[in-house]
mmCIF file of C-alpha atoms and ligand atoms in Angstrom:
data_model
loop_
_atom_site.group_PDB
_atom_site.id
_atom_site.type_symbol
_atom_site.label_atom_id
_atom_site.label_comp_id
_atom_site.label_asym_id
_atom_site.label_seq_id
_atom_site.Cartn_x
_atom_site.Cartn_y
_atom_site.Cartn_z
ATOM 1 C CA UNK A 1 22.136 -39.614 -16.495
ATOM 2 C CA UNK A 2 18.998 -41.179 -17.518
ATOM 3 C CA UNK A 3 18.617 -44.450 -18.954
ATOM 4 C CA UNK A 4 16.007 -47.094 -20.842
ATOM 5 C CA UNK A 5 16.646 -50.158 -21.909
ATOM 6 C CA UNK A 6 13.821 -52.248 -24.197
ATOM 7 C CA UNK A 7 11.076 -50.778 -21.951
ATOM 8 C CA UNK A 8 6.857 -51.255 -22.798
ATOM 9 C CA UNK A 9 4.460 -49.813 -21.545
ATOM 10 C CA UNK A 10 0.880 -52.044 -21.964
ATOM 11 C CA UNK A 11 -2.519 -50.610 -20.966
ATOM 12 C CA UNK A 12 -4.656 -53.103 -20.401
ATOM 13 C CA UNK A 13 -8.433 -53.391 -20.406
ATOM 14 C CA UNK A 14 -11.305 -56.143 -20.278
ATOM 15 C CA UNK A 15 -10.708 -55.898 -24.051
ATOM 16 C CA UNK A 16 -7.924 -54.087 -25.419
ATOM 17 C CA UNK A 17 -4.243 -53.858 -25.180
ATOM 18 C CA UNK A 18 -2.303 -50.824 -25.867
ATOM 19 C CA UNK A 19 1.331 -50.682 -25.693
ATOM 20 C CA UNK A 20 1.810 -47.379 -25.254
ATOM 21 C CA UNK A 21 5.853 -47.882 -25.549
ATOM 22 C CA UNK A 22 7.382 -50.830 -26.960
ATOM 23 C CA UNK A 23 10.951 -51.444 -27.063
ATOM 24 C CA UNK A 24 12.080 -47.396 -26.024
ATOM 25 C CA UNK A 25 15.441 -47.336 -25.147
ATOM 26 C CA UNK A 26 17.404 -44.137 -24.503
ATOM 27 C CA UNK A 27 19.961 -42.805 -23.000
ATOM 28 C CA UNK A 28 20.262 -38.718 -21.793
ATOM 29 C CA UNK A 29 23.353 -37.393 -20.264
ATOM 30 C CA UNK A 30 23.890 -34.717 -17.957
ATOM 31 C CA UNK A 31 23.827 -31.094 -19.344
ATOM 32 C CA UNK A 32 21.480 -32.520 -22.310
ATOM 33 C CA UNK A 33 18.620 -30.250 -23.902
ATOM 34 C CA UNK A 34 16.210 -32.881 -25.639
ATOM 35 C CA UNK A 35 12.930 -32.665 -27.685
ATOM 36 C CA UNK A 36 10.517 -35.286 -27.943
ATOM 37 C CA UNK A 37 8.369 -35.110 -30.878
ATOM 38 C CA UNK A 38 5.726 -37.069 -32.510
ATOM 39 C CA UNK A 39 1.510 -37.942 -33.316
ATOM 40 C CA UNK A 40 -1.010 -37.784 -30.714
ATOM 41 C CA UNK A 41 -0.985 -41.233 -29.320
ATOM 42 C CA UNK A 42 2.616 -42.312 -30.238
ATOM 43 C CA UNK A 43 3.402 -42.596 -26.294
ATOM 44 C CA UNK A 44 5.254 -39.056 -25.396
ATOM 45 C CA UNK A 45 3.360 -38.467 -22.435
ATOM 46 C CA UNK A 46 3.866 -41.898 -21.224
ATOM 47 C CA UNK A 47 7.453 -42.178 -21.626
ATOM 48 C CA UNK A 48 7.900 -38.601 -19.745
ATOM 49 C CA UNK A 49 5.686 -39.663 -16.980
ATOM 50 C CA UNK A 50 8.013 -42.672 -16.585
ATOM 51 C CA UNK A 51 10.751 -40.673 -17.141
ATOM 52 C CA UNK A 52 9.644 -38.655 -14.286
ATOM 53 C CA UNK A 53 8.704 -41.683 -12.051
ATOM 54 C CA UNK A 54 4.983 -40.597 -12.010
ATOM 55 C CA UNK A 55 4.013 -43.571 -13.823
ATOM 56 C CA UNK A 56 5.283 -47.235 -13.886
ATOM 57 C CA UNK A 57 6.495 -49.752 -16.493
ATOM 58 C CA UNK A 58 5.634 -53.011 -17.624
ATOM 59 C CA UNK A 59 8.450 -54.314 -18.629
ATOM 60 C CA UNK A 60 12.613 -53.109 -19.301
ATOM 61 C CA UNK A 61 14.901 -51.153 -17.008
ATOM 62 C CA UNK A 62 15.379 -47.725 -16.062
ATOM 63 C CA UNK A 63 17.857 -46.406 -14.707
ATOM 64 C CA UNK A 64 18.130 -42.508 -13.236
ATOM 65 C CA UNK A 65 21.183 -40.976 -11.499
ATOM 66 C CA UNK A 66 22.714 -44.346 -10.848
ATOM 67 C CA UNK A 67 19.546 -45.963 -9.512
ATOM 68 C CA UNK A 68 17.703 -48.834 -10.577
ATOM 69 C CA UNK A 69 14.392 -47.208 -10.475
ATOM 70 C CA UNK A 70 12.595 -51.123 -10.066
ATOM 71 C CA UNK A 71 14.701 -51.553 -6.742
ATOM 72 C CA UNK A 72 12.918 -48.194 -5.249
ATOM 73 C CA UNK A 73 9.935 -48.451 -2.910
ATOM 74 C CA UNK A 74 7.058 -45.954 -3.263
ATOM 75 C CA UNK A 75 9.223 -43.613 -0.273
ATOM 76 C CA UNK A 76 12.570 -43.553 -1.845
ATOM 77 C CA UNK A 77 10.694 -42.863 -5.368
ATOM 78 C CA UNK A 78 8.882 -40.139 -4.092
ATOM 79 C CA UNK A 79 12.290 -38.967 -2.840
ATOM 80 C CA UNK A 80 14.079 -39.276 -6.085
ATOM 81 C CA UNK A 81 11.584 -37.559 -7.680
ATOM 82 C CA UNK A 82 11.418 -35.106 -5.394
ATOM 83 C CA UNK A 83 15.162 -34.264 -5.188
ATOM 84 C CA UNK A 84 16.102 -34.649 -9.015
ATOM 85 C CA UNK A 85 12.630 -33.800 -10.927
ATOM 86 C CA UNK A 86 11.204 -30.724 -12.017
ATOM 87 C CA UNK A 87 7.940 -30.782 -14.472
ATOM 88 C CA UNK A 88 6.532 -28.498 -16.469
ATOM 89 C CA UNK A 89 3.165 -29.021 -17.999
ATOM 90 C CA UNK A 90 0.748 -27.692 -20.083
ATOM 91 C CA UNK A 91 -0.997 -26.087 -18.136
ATOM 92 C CA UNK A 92 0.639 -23.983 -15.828
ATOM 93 C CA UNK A 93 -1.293 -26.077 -12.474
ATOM 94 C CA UNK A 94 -0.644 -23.156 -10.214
ATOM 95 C CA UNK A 95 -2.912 -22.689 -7.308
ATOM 96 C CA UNK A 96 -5.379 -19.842 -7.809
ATOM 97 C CA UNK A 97 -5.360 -18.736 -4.404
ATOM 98 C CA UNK A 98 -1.555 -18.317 -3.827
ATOM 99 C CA UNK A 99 0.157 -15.444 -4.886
ATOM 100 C CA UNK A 100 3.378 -15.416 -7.117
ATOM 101 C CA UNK A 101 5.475 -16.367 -4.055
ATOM 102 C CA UNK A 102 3.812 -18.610 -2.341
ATOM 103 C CA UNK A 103 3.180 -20.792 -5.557
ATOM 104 C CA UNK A 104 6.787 -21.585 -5.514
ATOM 105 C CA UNK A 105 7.331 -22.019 -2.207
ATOM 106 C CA UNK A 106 4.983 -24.951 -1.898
ATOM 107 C CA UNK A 107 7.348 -27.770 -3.215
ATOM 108 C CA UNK A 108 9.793 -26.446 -0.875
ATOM 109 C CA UNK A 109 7.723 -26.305 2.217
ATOM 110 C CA UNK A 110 6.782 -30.202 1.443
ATOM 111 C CA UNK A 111 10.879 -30.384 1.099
ATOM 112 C CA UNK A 112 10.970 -28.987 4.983
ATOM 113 C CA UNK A 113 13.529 -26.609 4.011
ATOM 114 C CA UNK A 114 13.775 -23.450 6.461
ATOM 115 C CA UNK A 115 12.110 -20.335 5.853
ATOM 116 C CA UNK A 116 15.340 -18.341 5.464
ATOM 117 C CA UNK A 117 16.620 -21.109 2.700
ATOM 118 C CA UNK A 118 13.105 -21.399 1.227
ATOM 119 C CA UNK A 119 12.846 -17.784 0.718
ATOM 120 C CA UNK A 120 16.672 -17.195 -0.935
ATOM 121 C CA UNK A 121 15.896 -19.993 -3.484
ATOM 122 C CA UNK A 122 12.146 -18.322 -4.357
ATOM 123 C CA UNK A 123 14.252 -15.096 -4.614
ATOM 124 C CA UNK A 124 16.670 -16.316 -6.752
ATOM 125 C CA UNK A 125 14.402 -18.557 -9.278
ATOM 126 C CA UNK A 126 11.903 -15.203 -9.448
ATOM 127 C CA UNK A 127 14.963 -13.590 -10.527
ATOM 128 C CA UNK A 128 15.838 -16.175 -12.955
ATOM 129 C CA UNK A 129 12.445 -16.252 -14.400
ATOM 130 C CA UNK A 130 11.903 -12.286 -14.415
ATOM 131 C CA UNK A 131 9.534 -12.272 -12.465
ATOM 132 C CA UNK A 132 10.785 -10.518 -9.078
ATOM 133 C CA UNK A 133 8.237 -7.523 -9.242
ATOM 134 C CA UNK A 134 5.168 -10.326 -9.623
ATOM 135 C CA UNK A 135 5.726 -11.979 -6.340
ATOM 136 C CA UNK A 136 2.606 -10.751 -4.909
ATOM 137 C CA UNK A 137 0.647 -11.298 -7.781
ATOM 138 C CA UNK A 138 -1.870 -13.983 -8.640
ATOM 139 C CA UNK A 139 -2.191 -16.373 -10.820
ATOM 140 C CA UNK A 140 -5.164 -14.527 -12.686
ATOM 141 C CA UNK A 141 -3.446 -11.211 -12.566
ATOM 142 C CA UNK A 142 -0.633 -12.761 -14.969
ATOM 143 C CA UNK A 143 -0.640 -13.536 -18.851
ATOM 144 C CA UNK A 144 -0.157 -16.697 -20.233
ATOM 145 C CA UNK A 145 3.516 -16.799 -20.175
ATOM 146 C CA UNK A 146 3.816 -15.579 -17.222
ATOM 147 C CA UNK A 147 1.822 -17.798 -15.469
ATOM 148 C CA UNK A 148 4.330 -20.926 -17.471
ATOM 149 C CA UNK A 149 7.409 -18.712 -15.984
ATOM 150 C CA UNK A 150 5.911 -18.615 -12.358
ATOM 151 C CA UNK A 151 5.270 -22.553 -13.194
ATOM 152 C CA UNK A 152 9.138 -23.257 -14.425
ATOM 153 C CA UNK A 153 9.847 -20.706 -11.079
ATOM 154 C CA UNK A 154 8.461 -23.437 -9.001
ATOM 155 C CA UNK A 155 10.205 -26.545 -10.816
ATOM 156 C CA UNK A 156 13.776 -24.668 -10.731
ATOM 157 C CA UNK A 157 13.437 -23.823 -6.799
ATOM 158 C CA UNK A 158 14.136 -27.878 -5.903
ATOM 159 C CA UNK A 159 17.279 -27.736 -7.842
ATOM 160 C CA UNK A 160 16.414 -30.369 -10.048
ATOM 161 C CA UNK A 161 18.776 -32.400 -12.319
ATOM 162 C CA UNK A 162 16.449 -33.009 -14.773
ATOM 163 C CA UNK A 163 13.566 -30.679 -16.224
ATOM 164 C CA UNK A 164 11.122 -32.403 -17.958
ATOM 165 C CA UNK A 165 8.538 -30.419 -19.964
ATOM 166 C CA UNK A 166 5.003 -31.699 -21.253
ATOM 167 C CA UNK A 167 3.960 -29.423 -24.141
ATOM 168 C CA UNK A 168 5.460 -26.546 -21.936
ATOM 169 C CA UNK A 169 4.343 -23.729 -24.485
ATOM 170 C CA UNK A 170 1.140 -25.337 -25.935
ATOM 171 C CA UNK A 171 -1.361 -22.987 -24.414
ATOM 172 C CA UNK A 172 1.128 -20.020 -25.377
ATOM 173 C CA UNK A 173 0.551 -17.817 -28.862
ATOM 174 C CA UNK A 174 3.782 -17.803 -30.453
ATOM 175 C CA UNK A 175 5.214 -14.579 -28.508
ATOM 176 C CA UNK A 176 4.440 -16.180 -25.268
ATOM 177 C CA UNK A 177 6.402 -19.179 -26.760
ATOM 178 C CA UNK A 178 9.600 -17.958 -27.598
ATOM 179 C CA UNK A 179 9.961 -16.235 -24.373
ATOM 180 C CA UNK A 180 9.338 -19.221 -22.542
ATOM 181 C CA UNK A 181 11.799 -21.302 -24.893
ATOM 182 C CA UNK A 182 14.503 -18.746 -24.269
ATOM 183 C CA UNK A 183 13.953 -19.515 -21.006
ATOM 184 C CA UNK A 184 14.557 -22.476 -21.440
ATOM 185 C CA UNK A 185 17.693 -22.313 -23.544
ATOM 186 C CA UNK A 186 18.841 -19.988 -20.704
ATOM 187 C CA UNK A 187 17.910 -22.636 -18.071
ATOM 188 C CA UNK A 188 19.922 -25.293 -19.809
ATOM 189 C CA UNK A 189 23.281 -23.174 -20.380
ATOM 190 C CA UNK A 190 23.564 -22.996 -16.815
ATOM 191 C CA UNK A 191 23.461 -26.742 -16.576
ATOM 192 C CA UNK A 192 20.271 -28.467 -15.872
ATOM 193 C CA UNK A 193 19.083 -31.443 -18.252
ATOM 194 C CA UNK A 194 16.129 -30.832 -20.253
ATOM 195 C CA UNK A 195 13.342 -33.205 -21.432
ATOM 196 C CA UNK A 196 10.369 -31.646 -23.528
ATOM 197 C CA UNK A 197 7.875 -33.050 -25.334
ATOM 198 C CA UNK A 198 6.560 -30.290 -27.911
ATOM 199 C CA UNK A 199 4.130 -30.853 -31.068
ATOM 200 C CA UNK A 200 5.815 -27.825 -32.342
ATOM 201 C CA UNK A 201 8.564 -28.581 -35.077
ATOM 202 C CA UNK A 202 10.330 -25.337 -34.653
ATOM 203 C CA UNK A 203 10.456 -25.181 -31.289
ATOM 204 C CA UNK A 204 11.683 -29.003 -30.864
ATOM 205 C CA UNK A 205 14.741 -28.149 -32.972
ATOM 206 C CA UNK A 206 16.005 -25.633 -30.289
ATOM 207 C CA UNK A 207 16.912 -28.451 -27.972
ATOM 208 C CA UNK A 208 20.405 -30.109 -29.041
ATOM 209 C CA UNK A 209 19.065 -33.388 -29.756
ATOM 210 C CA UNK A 210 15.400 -34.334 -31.691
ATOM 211 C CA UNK A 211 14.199 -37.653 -30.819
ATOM 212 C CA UNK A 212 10.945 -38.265 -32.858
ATOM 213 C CA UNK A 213 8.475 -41.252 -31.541
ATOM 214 C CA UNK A 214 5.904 -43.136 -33.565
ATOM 215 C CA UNK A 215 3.750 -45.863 -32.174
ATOM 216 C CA UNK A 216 5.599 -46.331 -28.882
ATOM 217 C CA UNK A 217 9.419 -46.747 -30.431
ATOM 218 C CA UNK A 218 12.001 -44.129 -31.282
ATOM 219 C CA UNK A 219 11.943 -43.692 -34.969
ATOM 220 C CA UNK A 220 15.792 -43.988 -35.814
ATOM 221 C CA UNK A 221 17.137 -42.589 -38.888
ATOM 222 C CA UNK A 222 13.823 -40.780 -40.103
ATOM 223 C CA UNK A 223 13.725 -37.477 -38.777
ATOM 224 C CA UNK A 224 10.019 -36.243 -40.404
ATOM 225 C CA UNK A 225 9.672 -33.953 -43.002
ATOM 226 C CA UNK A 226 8.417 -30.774 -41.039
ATOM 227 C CA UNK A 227 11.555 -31.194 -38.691
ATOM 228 C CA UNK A 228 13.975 -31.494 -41.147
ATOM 229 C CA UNK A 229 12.881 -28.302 -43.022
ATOM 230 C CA UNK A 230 13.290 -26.197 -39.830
ATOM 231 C CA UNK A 231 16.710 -28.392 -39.066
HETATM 232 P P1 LIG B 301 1.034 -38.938 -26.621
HETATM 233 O O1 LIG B 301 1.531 -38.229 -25.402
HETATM 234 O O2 LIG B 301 2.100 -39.133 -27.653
HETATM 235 O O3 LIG B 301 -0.189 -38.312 -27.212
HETATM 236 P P2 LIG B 301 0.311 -41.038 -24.752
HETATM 237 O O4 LIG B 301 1.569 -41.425 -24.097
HETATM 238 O O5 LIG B 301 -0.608 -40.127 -24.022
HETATM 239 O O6 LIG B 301 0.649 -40.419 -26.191
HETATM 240 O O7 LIG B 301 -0.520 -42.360 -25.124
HETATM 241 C C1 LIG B 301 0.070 -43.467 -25.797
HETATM 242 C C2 LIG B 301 -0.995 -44.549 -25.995
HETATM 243 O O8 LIG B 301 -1.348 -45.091 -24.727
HETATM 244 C C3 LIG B 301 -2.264 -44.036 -26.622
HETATM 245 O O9 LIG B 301 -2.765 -45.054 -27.472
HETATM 246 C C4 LIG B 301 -3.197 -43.841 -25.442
HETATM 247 O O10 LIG B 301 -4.531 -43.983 -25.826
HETATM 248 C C5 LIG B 301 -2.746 -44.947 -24.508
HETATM 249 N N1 LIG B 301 -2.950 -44.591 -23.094
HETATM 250 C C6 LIG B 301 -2.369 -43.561 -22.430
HETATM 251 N N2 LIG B 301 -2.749 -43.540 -21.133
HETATM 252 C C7 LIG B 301 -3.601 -44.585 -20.969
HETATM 253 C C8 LIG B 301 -4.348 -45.115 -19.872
HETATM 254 N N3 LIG B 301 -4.262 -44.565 -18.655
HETATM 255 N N4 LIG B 301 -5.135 -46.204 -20.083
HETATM 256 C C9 LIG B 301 -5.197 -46.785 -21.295
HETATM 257 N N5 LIG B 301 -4.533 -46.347 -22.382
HETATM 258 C C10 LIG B 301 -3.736 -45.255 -22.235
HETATM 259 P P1 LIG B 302 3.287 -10.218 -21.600
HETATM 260 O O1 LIG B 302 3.491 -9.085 -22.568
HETATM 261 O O2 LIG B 302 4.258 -10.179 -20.446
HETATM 262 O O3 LIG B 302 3.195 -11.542 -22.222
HETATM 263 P P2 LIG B 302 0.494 -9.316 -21.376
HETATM 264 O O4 LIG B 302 0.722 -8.452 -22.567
HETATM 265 O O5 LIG B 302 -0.569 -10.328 -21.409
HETATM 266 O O6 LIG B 302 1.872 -9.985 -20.868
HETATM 267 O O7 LIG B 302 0.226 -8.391 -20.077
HETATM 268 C C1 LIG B 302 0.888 -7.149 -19.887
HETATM 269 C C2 LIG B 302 0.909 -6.827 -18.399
HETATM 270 O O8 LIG B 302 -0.424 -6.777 -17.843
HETATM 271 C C3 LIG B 302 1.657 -7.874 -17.620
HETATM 272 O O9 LIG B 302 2.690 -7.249 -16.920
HETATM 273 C C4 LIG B 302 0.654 -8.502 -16.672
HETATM 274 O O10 LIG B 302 1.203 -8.591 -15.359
HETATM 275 C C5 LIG B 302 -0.495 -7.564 -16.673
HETATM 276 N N1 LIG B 302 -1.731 -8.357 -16.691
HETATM 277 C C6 LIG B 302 -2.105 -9.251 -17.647
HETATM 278 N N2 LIG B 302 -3.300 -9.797 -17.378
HETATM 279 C C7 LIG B 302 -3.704 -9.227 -16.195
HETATM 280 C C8 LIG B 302 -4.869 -9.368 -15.351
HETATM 281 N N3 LIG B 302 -5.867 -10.206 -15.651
HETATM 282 N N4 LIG B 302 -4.930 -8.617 -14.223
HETATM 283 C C9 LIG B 302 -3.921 -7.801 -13.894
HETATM 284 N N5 LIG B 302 -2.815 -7.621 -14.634
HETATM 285 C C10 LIG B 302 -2.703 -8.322 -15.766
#
């Protein structure tokens, strides 16, 4: 499980102050599939780089499988992150030069799992992401959403808990989109706990649970008007 409690976020320069997230609090269980939705600048991308313990707080708690993520040092973060996190971003951030394979197998080389072990769990997330055939492949030689499949391929192989998702589908025409949200859907009915931030209304109301955010707080109650029409 994932908890906040009354956290901010505050950027500050020589002359301004941004809170980025003021008073968030939220709580995800286990098995959860939620979207995070909301303007440019309302703080999604902060809170899901917190989330993910790529980013720190100013002030609140946070708590994530049981830990209190302000106890951590920088190792046992990196660990936590490591062992419970998968991302998903925009951008697919493969490495050009790898092939299918080897794209996914670099998390779990910096893991220091065996080859044997490392090469069942590529197997089986290719698999999962239909993608088998494409192993030898490269980055370039693969559309869009196949490039964002070989990119969830590599955040499934750690086993993570929880999958958090940055605009997954925003560089994705709408075909490329739905695949990758069934995906998704797919992913999450086999257990893992989903996070995504998405601009698109129609795609945010796939997850179970719409949280919409507007300067830095959860907007309670007021579910805007675009979501509710595709509710
Ligand atoms: P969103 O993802 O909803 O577009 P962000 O979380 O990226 O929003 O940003 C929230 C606010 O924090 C914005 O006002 C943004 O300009 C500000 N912000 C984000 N990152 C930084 C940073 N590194 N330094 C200063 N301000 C930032
Ligand atoms: P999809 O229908 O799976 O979204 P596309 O219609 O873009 O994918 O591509 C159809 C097929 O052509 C895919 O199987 C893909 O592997 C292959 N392909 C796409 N772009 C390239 C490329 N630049 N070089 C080689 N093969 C490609």
């Amino acid at each position: 499980m994932l908890s906040m409690k009354n956290l901010s976020r505050i950027y500050r320069t020589d002359t301004v102050e941004t809170h980025a997230l003021r008073d968030f609090s939220l709580e995800v269980g286990e098995g959860e599939f939620v979207s995070v939705t909301g303007p440019s600048g309302s703080g999604k991308s902060t809170f899901l780089n917190i989330a993910g313990l790529l980013e720190e707080y100013t002030d609140g708690s946070y708590e994530l499988d049981g830990r209190n993520v302000a106890t951590l040092n920088d190792r046992e973060r990196s660990r936590l992150r490591n062992e419970k996190i998968g991302f998903i971003f925009q951008s697919f951030n493969l490495i050009p030069e790898l092939d299918v394979f080897d794209n996914v197998d670099v998390p779990l080389r910096y893991r220091g799992f065996t080859a044997s072990e490392r090469a069942r769990r590529i197997e089986k997330v290719l698999d999962t992401v239909g993608l088998a055939s494409r192993r030898k492949h490269l980055p370039s030689q693969l559309s869009g959403g196949q490039q964002q499949r070989v990119a969830i391929a590599r955040a499934l192989a750690g086993e993570p808990r929880f999958l958090l998702a940055d605009e997954p589908t925003g560089n994705l025409d709408s075909r490329m989109a739905d695949s990758v949200m069934d995906l998704l859907c797919d992913i999450h009915s086999k257990g893992t706990t989903i996070i995504m931030v998405t601009h698109e209304p129609t795609l945010a109301t796939r997850a179970e649970r719409n949280i919409f955010v507007r300067d830095g707080q959860i907007c309670v109650g007021e579910l805007p008007l675009e979501l509710a029409a595709a509710a």
